[in-house]
Short mmCIF file of C-alpha atoms in Angstrom, two decimals:
data_model
loop_
_atom_site.label_atom_id
_atom_site.label_comp_id
_atom_site.label_asym_id
_atom_site.label_seq_id
_atom_site.Cartn_x
_atom_site.Cartn_y
_atom_site.Cartn_z
CA THR G 1 213.86 121.13 222.20
CA GLN G 2 210.77 123.58 221.98
CA LEU G 3 210.69 125.31 218.83
CA LEU G 4 208.70 127.76 217.04
CA GLU G 5 208.94 127.23 213.22
CA GLN G 6 208.04 130.03 210.86
CA SER G 7 207.32 129.79 207.16
CA PRO G 8 208.29 130.98 204.68
CA GLN G 9 211.52 132.49 205.74
CA PHE G 10 211.82 134.92 202.93
CA LEU G 11 208.95 136.40 201.00
CA SER G 12 209.15 139.04 198.17
CA ILE G 13 206.04 140.17 196.62
CA GLN G 14 204.51 143.08 194.65
CA GLU G 15 202.40 145.84 196.31
CA GLY G 16 198.69 144.91 196.25
CA GLU G 17 199.40 141.05 196.72
CA ASN G 18 198.12 139.00 199.55
CA LEU G 19 200.26 136.79 201.64
CA THR G 20 200.21 134.38 204.80
CA VAL G 21 202.90 133.53 207.18
CA TYR G 22 202.80 130.53 209.44
CA CYS G 23 204.09 129.76 212.85
CA ASN G 24 204.07 126.12 213.93
CA SER G 25 205.09 124.13 216.98
CA SER G 26 204.65 120.81 218.47
CA SER G 27 203.98 122.39 221.75
CA VAL G 28 200.96 123.91 223.23
CA PHE G 29 201.00 127.70 223.86
CA SER G 30 198.78 129.53 226.40
CA SER G 31 199.18 132.54 224.07
CA LEU G 32 201.29 133.64 220.99
CA GLN G 33 202.47 136.91 220.20
CA TRP G 34 203.44 138.40 216.87
CA TYR G 35 206.00 141.25 216.58
CA ARG G 36 207.31 143.05 213.33
CA GLN G 37 210.79 144.43 213.26
CA GLU G 38 211.89 147.03 210.62
CA PRO G 39 215.60 147.54 209.50
CA GLY G 40 217.55 149.34 212.14
CA GLU G 41 214.92 148.91 214.78
CA GLY G 42 213.85 146.65 217.49
CA PRO G 43 210.72 144.49 217.27
CA VAL G 44 207.39 146.07 218.05
CA LEU G 45 204.31 144.01 219.23
CA LEU G 46 201.44 143.67 216.87
CA VAL G 47 199.11 141.23 218.62
CA THR G 48 198.76 138.69 221.33
CA VAL G 49 196.32 135.75 220.66
CA VAL G 50 195.10 133.67 223.62
CA THR G 51 192.10 131.58 222.77
CA GLY G 52 192.22 128.57 220.54
CA GLY G 53 190.60 129.41 217.16
CA GLU G 54 190.83 133.19 218.00
CA VAL G 55 190.99 135.61 215.15
CA LYS G 56 192.15 139.23 215.55
CA LYS G 57 192.50 141.96 212.92
CA LEU G 58 194.65 144.96 212.78
CA LYS G 59 193.73 146.88 209.70
CA ARG G 60 194.85 144.74 206.75
CA LEU G 61 196.53 142.23 209.12
CA THR G 62 194.62 139.24 210.31
CA PHE G 63 195.89 136.80 212.96
CA GLN G 64 194.65 133.58 213.83
CA PHE G 65 195.40 131.12 216.62
CA GLY G 66 194.98 127.32 215.88
CA ASP G 67 192.28 125.46 217.53
CA ALA G 68 194.72 123.34 219.49
CA ARG G 69 197.01 126.39 220.33
CA LYS G 70 200.00 124.95 218.55
CA ASP G 71 200.04 127.22 215.60
CA SER G 72 199.13 130.65 214.25
CA SER G 73 199.02 132.52 211.09
CA LEU G 74 199.30 136.12 209.80
CA HIS G 75 197.49 137.12 206.70
CA ILE G 76 198.00 140.43 205.08
CA THR G 77 195.71 141.70 202.48
CA ALA G 78 196.78 144.07 199.77
CA ALA G 79 200.17 144.38 200.96
CA GLN G 80 202.03 147.85 200.97
CA PRO G 81 205.77 148.72 200.96
CA GLY G 82 205.32 149.87 204.51
CA ASP G 83 204.59 146.16 205.42
CA THR G 84 208.26 145.35 204.82
CA GLY G 85 209.99 143.92 207.66
CA LEU G 86 210.76 140.86 209.94
CA TYR G 87 207.68 139.27 211.23
CA LEU G 88 208.41 137.18 214.39
CA CYS G 89 206.11 134.98 216.52
CA ALA G 90 206.93 134.28 220.14
CA GLY G 91 205.49 132.12 222.87
CA ALA G 92 206.33 130.78 226.20
CA PRO G 93 205.97 126.92 226.40
CA GLY G 94 206.96 125.70 229.96
CA GLY G 95 207.42 129.35 231.21
CA LYS G 96 210.41 130.37 229.04
CA LEU G 97 209.77 132.86 226.19
CA ILE G 98 211.10 131.77 222.75
CA PHE G 99 210.88 133.31 219.32
CA GLY G 100 210.64 131.93 215.80
CA GLN G 101 213.53 132.65 213.34
CA GLY G 102 211.17 135.02 211.43
CA THR G 103 209.84 135.72 208.21
CA GLU G 104 211.62 138.33 206.12
CA LEU G 105 208.99 140.35 203.92
CA SER G 106 209.70 142.51 201.22
CA VAL G 107 206.83 144.35 199.31
CA LYS G 108 207.95 146.20 196.19
CA PRO G 109 206.12 149.03 194.71
CA GLU Y 1 207.68 156.55 220.76
CA THR Y 2 210.56 154.54 222.15
CA GLY Y 3 210.29 153.86 225.88
CA VAL Y 4 213.42 151.73 225.70
CA THR Y 5 216.72 153.37 224.86
CA GLN Y 6 219.93 151.63 224.09
CA THR Y 7 223.27 153.09 223.79
CA PRO Y 8 225.55 153.04 221.86
CA ARG Y 9 223.79 152.24 218.60
CA HIS Y 10 226.94 150.73 217.06
CA LEU Y 11 229.99 149.44 218.65
CA VAL Y 12 233.32 148.03 217.05
CA MET Y 13 235.69 146.55 219.49
CA GLY Y 14 238.75 144.16 219.45
CA MET Y 15 238.83 140.89 221.25
CA THR Y 16 240.82 142.20 224.08
CA ASN Y 17 238.78 145.22 224.85
CA LYS Y 18 236.26 145.97 227.69
CA LYS Y 19 233.06 147.91 226.82
CA SER Y 20 229.61 148.12 228.18
CA LEU Y 21 226.14 148.34 226.57
CA LYS Y 22 223.58 150.43 228.22
CA CYS Y 23 219.77 150.27 228.34
CA GLU Y 24 217.31 152.48 229.98
CA GLN Y 25 213.53 152.19 230.07
CA HIS Y 26 211.04 154.80 230.87
CA LEU Y 27 207.93 152.73 231.02
CA GLY Y 28 207.86 152.07 234.77
CA HIS Y 29 208.33 148.26 234.06
CA ASN Y 30 209.79 145.79 236.51
CA ALA Y 31 211.37 143.23 234.19
CA MET Y 32 214.23 143.69 231.83
CA TYR Y 33 215.89 141.35 229.25
CA TRP Y 34 218.88 141.04 227.07
CA TYR Y 35 218.51 139.34 223.71
CA LYS Y 36 221.19 138.53 221.09
CA GLN Y 37 220.04 138.58 217.41
CA SER Y 38 222.25 137.08 214.86
CA ALA Y 39 221.50 136.50 211.16
CA LYS Y 40 219.23 133.78 210.24
CA LYS Y 41 218.96 132.62 213.88
CA PRO Y 42 215.88 133.08 216.30
CA LEU Y 43 216.18 135.76 218.95
CA GLU Y 44 218.22 134.27 221.77
CA LEU Y 45 217.21 135.08 225.33
CA MET Y 46 220.38 135.79 227.32
CA PHE Y 47 219.41 137.33 230.61
CA VAL Y 48 216.19 138.19 232.62
CA TYR Y 49 215.91 140.51 235.57
CA ASN Y 50 212.90 140.93 237.73
CA PHE Y 51 212.82 143.69 240.27
CA LYS Y 52 216.61 144.13 239.78
CA GLU Y 53 217.23 140.45 240.67
CA GLN Y 54 218.65 138.04 237.95
CA THR Y 55 216.02 135.22 237.30
CA GLU Y 56 217.47 133.76 234.21
CA ASN Y 57 220.81 133.24 232.64
CA ASN Y 58 220.51 131.02 229.39
CA SER Y 59 223.91 129.32 229.65
CA VAL Y 60 225.65 132.70 228.51
CA PRO Y 61 229.47 132.73 228.45
CA SER Y 62 231.02 134.63 231.42
CA ARG Y 63 232.49 137.11 228.96
CA PHE Y 64 229.13 138.54 229.02
CA SER Y 65 228.32 140.17 232.36
CA PRO Y 66 224.96 141.80 233.06
CA GLU Y 67 224.22 144.45 235.77
CA CYS Y 68 220.81 145.80 236.75
CA PRO Y 69 221.35 148.56 239.48
CA ASN Y 70 217.60 149.49 239.41
CA SER Y 71 214.37 148.55 237.51
CA SER Y 72 215.07 151.29 234.97
CA HIS Y 73 218.59 150.36 233.79
CA LEU Y 74 220.42 147.46 232.50
CA PHE Y 75 224.06 146.95 231.51
CA LEU Y 76 225.67 144.37 229.58
CA HIS Y 77 229.54 144.40 230.32
CA LEU Y 78 231.60 142.77 227.53
CA HIS Y 79 235.16 141.51 228.01
CA THR Y 80 237.46 139.30 225.66
CA LEU Y 81 234.64 138.73 223.13
CA GLN Y 82 234.95 136.37 220.11
CA PRO Y 83 234.23 137.09 216.46
CA GLU Y 84 231.01 134.82 216.78
CA ASP Y 85 229.65 137.41 219.39
CA SER Y 86 229.18 139.88 216.64
CA ALA Y 87 225.51 140.54 216.56
CA LEU Y 88 222.60 142.82 217.31
CA TYR Y 89 222.15 143.01 221.11
CA LEU Y 90 218.45 143.91 222.05
CA CYS Y 91 217.33 145.10 225.42
CA ALA Y 92 213.57 144.65 226.30
CA SER Y 93 211.31 145.46 229.21
CA SER Y 94 207.86 144.20 230.28
CA GLN Y 95 205.58 145.05 233.26
CA VAL Y 96 206.19 141.89 234.86
CA VAL Y 97 208.37 138.84 233.79
CA ALA Y 98 206.80 137.21 230.74
CA LYS Y 99 206.40 133.61 231.93
CA ARG Y 100 203.43 132.67 229.92
CA GLY Y 101 204.19 134.55 226.94
CA ASN Y 102 201.39 137.19 227.49
CA GLN Y 103 203.25 140.14 228.53
CA PRO Y 104 204.06 142.61 225.79
CA GLN Y 105 207.76 143.04 225.45
CA HIS Y 106 208.96 146.62 224.69
CA PHE Y 107 212.31 146.39 222.74
CA GLY Y 108 214.91 148.96 222.29
CA ASP Y 109 216.40 149.52 218.83
CA GLY Y 110 219.55 147.49 219.83
CA THR Y 111 223.31 147.90 219.73
CA ARG Y 112 225.14 146.49 216.57
CA LEU Y 113 228.27 145.02 217.83
CA SER Y 114 231.01 144.02 215.69
CA ILE Y 115 234.14 142.08 217.03
CA LEU Y 116 237.42 142.44 215.08
#
């Protein structure tokens, strides 16, 4: 079974703290996507990483694709309450799109 | 901006009822998807349609019956559901079928389904 494992599953931090979320697999991915899902809404695409070792920045969010294209990380600097939500990674090893189980982030003011 | 609209947003039904979920996309996309999202489980892909043709059925029980009359509309017909089918059902669309995971998927806000 090809899986995407995310860690941690839950994270509760204070406003202003930094955090990193991980997405790992034993499979090689041609690309990985990160989505954020806020309560009561559907997931929204944040970024797609394609090249091994690639780093992409979206304001305070930094996404990295592992050199071997088997893992990815999302780092948030100085988290804000608006960053609260479920963060999902997704990829398509073997042509079938799969999602990780998500990291539920809560940022308290 | 939500280019993918799902109705109803909430649905409570008994196990013997028949109901339908509706999804409409205004993005000009050619691929549409149904997902099931249960607590503490990964998003589960249920069905994929490409240019109105079903291209994937992930071993979904026959009590779920999809219908795609055109590239903009997708339905999920429900009949004789079980309590474990209670979940958030999400519809998504993409320009083309996301075979390599590099196609952005645009999601609706889902239908929260509760089976009594």
